[in-house]
């Protein structure tokens, strides 16, 4: 049988990745990456997707046996209508709600069928097919980066819920009337354990006079402090490794809240395996360790003892691989 390929695109909070993926093995033939721009207009966002997709295809074409793709799958952070292939809202746009027919635009541009999904759903499918979930019938995936996303697979099926919001662990309440979340709610996990949340706490502490080697990340040319938009997971990891007291404290605290949130979900769902991924988990070992330990300890004893807590098997590529698999199955 001839090898089949699809293009997978993962449009996350800070970057957009595209890859040509083998549908048989999940192997990545070529890939391309671009930064996202939160001030993009809808048309700029579509053009950004086109250009990173084209770059991945060009790179694949440069290899000896140029693969022909049969479909395109894209996952985007935010609210999507997977049936219509329409993006309804995303943190990557200046305006809060849109009605962008992303799947139709991709089909028009690249002349193959295209599907649109939530970015966490594609990552869960990638992990299910070729990553840390490949041998588990039921697992929970949680990704920690700019925000916190989650997805639940039960008996081999992705659980989407009545309105497609199932798995939104970032918005479970860990502190009644607590910190304001990006969604407008209060006390949500994302406001305690995402990189965005940690950035805010570190900046607040710097303003109060605490010392940290990350101060320079926040410094603006005019000598004032910025919002720390450039703070990356790797910087947190290096600061922890260097013994930076403030950053270590902030990471531990964020990880503890993550563990509390995970424990609550473990009690409700009782999954066989918990897969943790995303930029912060990938980069910062302390985050994984403290979150896993807290989750196991705080969950009900039988569920907590039984659960396997592991890292995502495909790292940064869970999303592009899953998106390609969903597209290949639909084409
Ligand atoms: Zn929220």
Coordinates of C-alpha atoms and ligand atoms in Angstrom, one line a residue:
X1 CA 0.0 0.0 0.0
X2 CA 1.3 3.5 -0.9
X3 CA 2.3 5.6 2.0
X4 CA -0.4 8.3 2.8
X5 CA 0.3 11.7 4.3
X6 CA -1.6 14.6 5.8
X7 CA -0.6 18.1 6.9
X8 CA -1.2 18.8 10.6
X9 CA -1.3 22.4 12.0
X10 CA -1.2 23.3 15.7
X11 CA -2.1 27.0 16.4
X12 CA -1.3 27.5 20.0
X13 CA -1.0 30.4 22.4
X14 CA 2.5 31.5 21.3
X15 CA 3.4 29.6 18.2
X16 CA 1.9 27.9 15.1
X17 CA 3.5 24.6 14.0
X18 CA 2.8 22.8 10.7
X19 CA 4.1 19.3 9.7
X20 CA 3.7 16.8 7.0
X21 CA 2.9 13.5 8.8
X22 CA 2.8 9.9 7.7
X23 CA -0.6 8.5 8.4
X24 CA 0.7 5.0 8.9
X25 CA 3.6 5.7 11.4
X26 CA 2.9 9.2 12.7
X27 CA 6.4 10.1 11.6
X28 CA 7.1 13.8 10.7
X29 CA 8.5 14.2 7.2
X30 CA 8.9 18.0 7.4
X31 CA 7.8 20.9 9.7
X32 CA 7.7 24.6 10.0
X33 CA 7.1 27.0 12.9
X34 CA 6.1 30.7 13.3
X35 CA 5.3 32.9 16.3
X36 CA 1.7 34.0 16.8
X37 CA 0.8 37.7 17.1
X38 CA -2.0 38.5 19.6
X39 CA -2.8 41.7 17.7
X40 CA -3.5 39.9 14.4
X41 CA -6.7 40.7 12.4
X42 CA -8.7 37.7 11.0
X43 CA -7.1 38.0 7.6
X44 CA -3.6 38.2 8.9
X45 CA -4.3 35.1 11.0
X46 CA -5.4 33.2 8.0
X47 CA -2.3 34.3 6.0
X48 CA -0.1 33.3 8.9
X49 CA -1.6 29.8 8.8
X50 CA -1.2 29.6 5.0
X51 CA 2.5 30.7 5.1
X52 CA 3.5 28.2 7.8
X53 CA 1.5 25.4 6.0
X54 CA 3.2 26.3 2.7
X55 CA 6.7 26.3 4.4
X56 CA 6.1 22.8 5.7
X57 CA 4.9 21.6 2.3
X58 CA 7.9 23.2 0.5
X59 CA 10.3 21.6 2.9
X60 CA 8.7 18.2 2.3
X61 CA 8.9 18.8 -1.4
X62 CA 12.6 19.5 -1.2
X63 CA 13.2 15.9 0.0
X64 CA 13.8 13.1 -2.5
X65 CA 10.4 11.5 -2.6
X66 CA 8.0 14.4 -2.3
X67 CA 4.9 13.2 -0.4
X68 CA 1.4 14.2 -1.6
X69 CA -0.9 15.2 1.2
X70 CA -4.5 13.9 1.2
X71 CA -6.0 16.2 3.8
X72 CA -5.2 19.0 6.3
X73 CA -6.1 19.1 10.0
X74 CA -5.8 22.2 12.2
X75 CA -6.2 22.6 15.9
X76 CA -6.6 26.1 17.3
X77 CA -6.7 27.5 20.9
X78 CA -10.1 28.9 21.5
X79 CA -13.7 28.1 20.6
X80 CA -14.3 26.2 17.4
X81 CA -17.3 24.7 15.6
X82 CA -15.7 21.4 14.5
X83 CA -18.7 20.4 12.3
X84 CA -18.7 23.6 10.3
X85 CA -14.9 24.1 10.5
X86 CA -15.4 27.6 11.7
X87 CA -13.3 29.5 14.3
X88 CA -15.5 31.4 16.8
X89 CA -13.0 32.9 19.1
X90 CA -9.3 32.7 20.0
X91 CA -6.9 34.4 22.3
X92 CA -4.7 34.9 19.3
X93 CA -6.8 37.7 17.8
X94 CA -7.3 41.3 18.8
X95 CA -11.1 40.9 18.6
X96 CA -12.8 38.5 21.0
X97 CA -15.2 36.8 18.7
X98 CA -15.1 36.0 15.0
X99 CA -16.7 33.7 12.5
X100 CA -13.8 32.5 10.4
X101 CA -14.3 29.5 8.1
X102 CA -10.8 28.2 8.6
X103 CA -11.4 24.7 7.1
X104 CA -13.0 26.1 4.0
X105 CA -10.2 28.6 3.5
X106 CA -7.6 25.8 3.8
X107 CA -9.5 23.7 1.3
X108 CA -9.7 26.6 -1.1
X109 CA -6.0 27.4 -0.8
X110 CA -4.5 23.8 -0.9
X111 CA -7.3 21.9 -2.8
X112 CA -7.6 19.1 -0.2
X113 CA -10.3 18.4 2.5
X114 CA -9.6 20.2 5.8
X115 CA -10.9 19.8 9.4
X116 CA -10.8 22.2 12.3
X117 CA -10.6 21.1 16.0
X118 CA -9.7 22.5 19.4
X119 CA -5.9 22.5 19.9
X120 CA -6.1 20.3 23.0
X121 CA -8.2 17.7 21.2
X122 CA -5.7 17.3 18.4
X123 CA -2.9 16.9 21.0
X124 CA -4.9 14.2 22.9
X125 CA -5.5 12.3 19.6
X126 CA -1.7 12.5 18.8
X127 CA -0.9 11.1 22.2
X128 CA -3.6 8.4 21.8
X129 CA -2.3 7.2 18.4
X130 CA 1.5 7.5 18.8
X131 CA 2.3 8.9 22.2
X132 CA 1.9 8.2 25.9
X133 CA -1.7 7.1 25.5
X134 CA -1.2 4.5 22.8
X135 CA -1.7 1.5 25.1
X136 CA -4.3 3.0 27.4
X137 CA -8.1 2.9 26.8
X138 CA -8.9 5.7 29.2
X139 CA -6.6 8.7 30.0
X140 CA -6.7 12.3 30.8
X141 CA -4.3 14.8 29.0
X142 CA -3.5 18.1 30.6
X143 CA -1.3 20.7 28.8
X144 CA 0.3 23.6 30.6
X145 CA 1.6 26.6 28.6
X146 CA 0.2 30.1 28.0
X147 CA -3.1 28.6 29.3
X148 CA -4.1 25.2 30.6
X149 CA -6.0 22.8 28.4
X150 CA -7.3 19.3 29.0
X151 CA -8.9 16.4 27.1
X152 CA -10.4 13.1 28.2
X153 CA -10.3 9.8 26.3
X154 CA -12.7 7.2 27.7
X155 CA -12.8 3.7 26.2
X156 CA -10.8 4.9 23.2
X157 CA -13.1 7.8 22.4
X158 CA -12.4 11.5 22.9
X159 CA -15.1 12.9 25.3
X160 CA -16.4 16.2 23.9
X161 CA -19.4 16.8 26.1
X162 CA -22.7 18.3 25.2
X163 CA -21.3 21.6 23.8
X164 CA -17.7 20.5 23.1
X165 CA -16.3 22.0 26.3
X166 CA -15.5 18.7 28.1
X167 CA -12.0 18.6 29.5
X168 CA -11.7 22.3 30.2
X169 CA -9.7 21.7 33.3
X170 CA -8.1 25.2 33.1
X171 CA -11.4 26.6 34.3
X172 CA -12.1 24.4 37.3
X173 CA -12.3 26.4 40.5
X174 CA -9.4 25.9 42.9
X175 CA -9.9 29.1 45.0
X176 CA -13.5 30.4 45.6
X177 CA -13.6 34.2 44.7
X178 CA -9.9 34.0 43.9
X179 CA -7.7 35.4 41.1
X180 CA -9.4 36.7 38.0
X181 CA -9.1 34.3 35.1
X182 CA -8.7 35.2 31.4
X183 CA -12.2 33.9 30.8
X184 CA -13.7 36.4 33.2
X185 CA -14.3 33.9 36.0
X186 CA -12.6 33.9 39.4
X187 CA -10.3 31.4 41.1
X188 CA -9.8 29.2 38.0
X189 CA -6.8 26.8 37.8
X190 CA -5.4 28.7 34.8
X191 CA -5.1 31.9 36.9
X192 CA -2.7 29.9 39.2
X193 CA -0.8 27.4 37.2
X194 CA -0.3 28.7 33.6
X195 CA 2.8 30.4 32.4
X196 CA 0.8 33.6 32.1
X197 CA -0.2 33.3 35.8
X198 CA 3.4 32.7 37.0
X199 CA 4.6 35.6 34.9
X200 CA 2.1 37.9 36.6
X201 CA 3.1 36.7 40.1
X202 CA 6.8 37.1 39.4
X203 CA 6.3 40.6 38.0
X204 CA 4.3 41.6 41.1
X205 CA 7.0 40.3 43.4
X206 CA 9.7 42.2 41.4
X207 CA 7.7 45.4 41.8
X208 CA 7.6 44.7 45.6
X209 CA 11.4 44.6 45.5
X210 CA 12.1 40.8 45.4
X211 CA 15.3 39.9 43.7
X212 CA 15.3 37.4 40.8
X213 CA 17.6 36.8 37.8
X214 CA 14.5 37.2 35.6
X215 CA 14.2 40.9 36.3
X216 CA 15.9 41.7 33.0
X217 CA 13.2 39.8 31.0
X218 CA 10.7 42.4 32.3
X219 CA 12.9 45.5 31.8
X220 CA 11.9 47.9 29.0
X221 CA 14.2 50.3 27.2
X222 CA 12.9 53.3 29.2
X223 CA 13.9 51.6 32.5
X224 CA 10.3 50.7 33.5
X225 CA 9.0 47.2 33.8
X226 CA 6.9 45.5 31.0
X227 CA 4.4 42.7 31.3
X228 CA 7.0 40.0 30.7
X229 CA 5.4 38.8 27.4
X230 CA 8.8 37.3 26.5
X231 CA 9.0 35.1 29.5
X232 CA 9.5 31.5 28.2
X233 CA 9.3 28.2 29.9
X234 CA 13.0 27.6 29.3
X235 CA 13.8 30.7 31.3
X236 CA 11.8 29.5 34.3
X237 CA 13.6 26.2 34.0
X238 CA 17.0 27.8 34.0
X239 CA 16.1 30.0 36.9
X240 CA 15.0 27.0 39.0
X241 CA 18.2 25.2 38.1
X242 CA 20.3 28.2 39.1
X243 CA 18.6 28.2 42.5
X244 CA 16.6 31.4 42.0
X245 CA 14.5 31.6 45.2
X246 CA 11.6 33.6 43.9
X247 CA 11.1 31.6 40.7
X248 CA 11.4 28.3 42.5
X249 CA 8.8 29.4 45.0
X250 CA 6.4 30.6 42.2
X251 CA 6.8 27.3 40.3
X252 CA 6.2 25.2 43.4
X253 CA 3.1 27.2 44.2
X254 CA 1.7 26.9 40.6
X255 CA 2.5 23.2 40.6
X256 CA 0.7 22.7 43.9
X257 CA -2.5 24.3 42.6
X258 CA -2.2 22.2 39.4
X259 CA -1.9 19.1 41.6
X260 CA -5.1 20.1 43.5
X261 CA -7.0 20.7 40.3
X262 CA -5.7 17.3 38.9
X263 CA -6.7 15.5 42.1
X264 CA -10.3 16.8 41.8
X265 CA -10.5 15.6 38.2
X266 CA -8.9 12.2 39.0
X267 CA -11.7 11.7 41.6
X268 CA -14.4 12.4 39.2
X269 CA -13.1 10.6 36.2
X270 CA -10.9 7.9 37.7
X271 CA -8.6 7.5 34.6
X272 CA -6.0 4.8 34.2
X273 CA -3.4 7.3 33.1
X274 CA -2.7 11.1 33.4
X275 CA -0.6 12.5 30.6
X276 CA 1.0 15.9 31.4
X277 CA 2.4 18.0 28.5
X278 CA 2.8 21.5 27.2
X279 CA 5.7 24.0 27.2
X280 CA 5.9 24.5 31.0
X281 CA 5.8 20.7 31.8
X282 CA 8.3 20.0 29.0
X283 CA 10.7 22.5 30.3
X284 CA 10.3 22.6 34.0
X285 CA 10.9 19.3 35.8
X286 CA 9.9 20.8 39.2
X287 CA 6.5 21.6 37.8
X288 CA 5.9 18.0 36.8
X289 CA 7.2 16.5 40.0
X290 CA 5.3 18.7 42.4
X291 CA 2.1 18.5 40.4
X292 CA 2.2 14.7 40.1
X293 CA 3.1 14.3 43.8
X294 CA 0.3 16.6 45.0
X295 CA -2.3 15.1 42.6
X296 CA -1.5 11.6 43.9
X297 CA -1.6 12.7 47.5
X298 CA -4.8 14.8 47.3
X299 CA -6.9 12.4 45.2
X300 CA -9.0 9.7 47.0
X301 CA -6.6 7.0 48.1
X302 CA -7.6 4.2 45.7
X303 CA -7.8 6.5 42.6
X304 CA -4.5 8.2 43.6
X305 CA -2.6 5.1 44.2
X306 CA -3.8 3.4 41.0
X307 CA -3.1 6.2 38.5
X308 CA -0.1 6.3 36.2
X309 CA 1.2 9.9 35.8
X310 CA 3.5 10.4 32.8
X311 CA 4.8 13.0 30.4
X312 CA 3.4 13.5 26.9
X313 CA 5.2 11.1 24.6
X314 CA 5.4 13.3 21.5
X315 CA 6.5 16.5 23.2
X316 CA 5.8 19.6 21.1
X317 CA 4.5 17.4 18.2
X318 CA 1.4 15.9 19.8
X319 CA -0.8 18.5 18.2
X320 CA 0.5 18.3 14.6
X321 CA 0.5 14.5 14.6
X322 CA -3.1 14.4 16.0
X323 CA -4.4 17.0 13.6
X324 CA -3.0 15.0 10.7
X325 CA -4.5 11.8 12.0
X326 CA -8.0 13.4 12.4
X327 CA -7.7 14.9 8.9
X328 CA -6.5 11.6 7.4
X329 CA -9.4 9.6 9.0
X330 CA -12.0 12.1 7.7
X331 CA -10.6 12.4 4.1
Ligands
LIG1 ZN1 -11.3 30.6 33.5

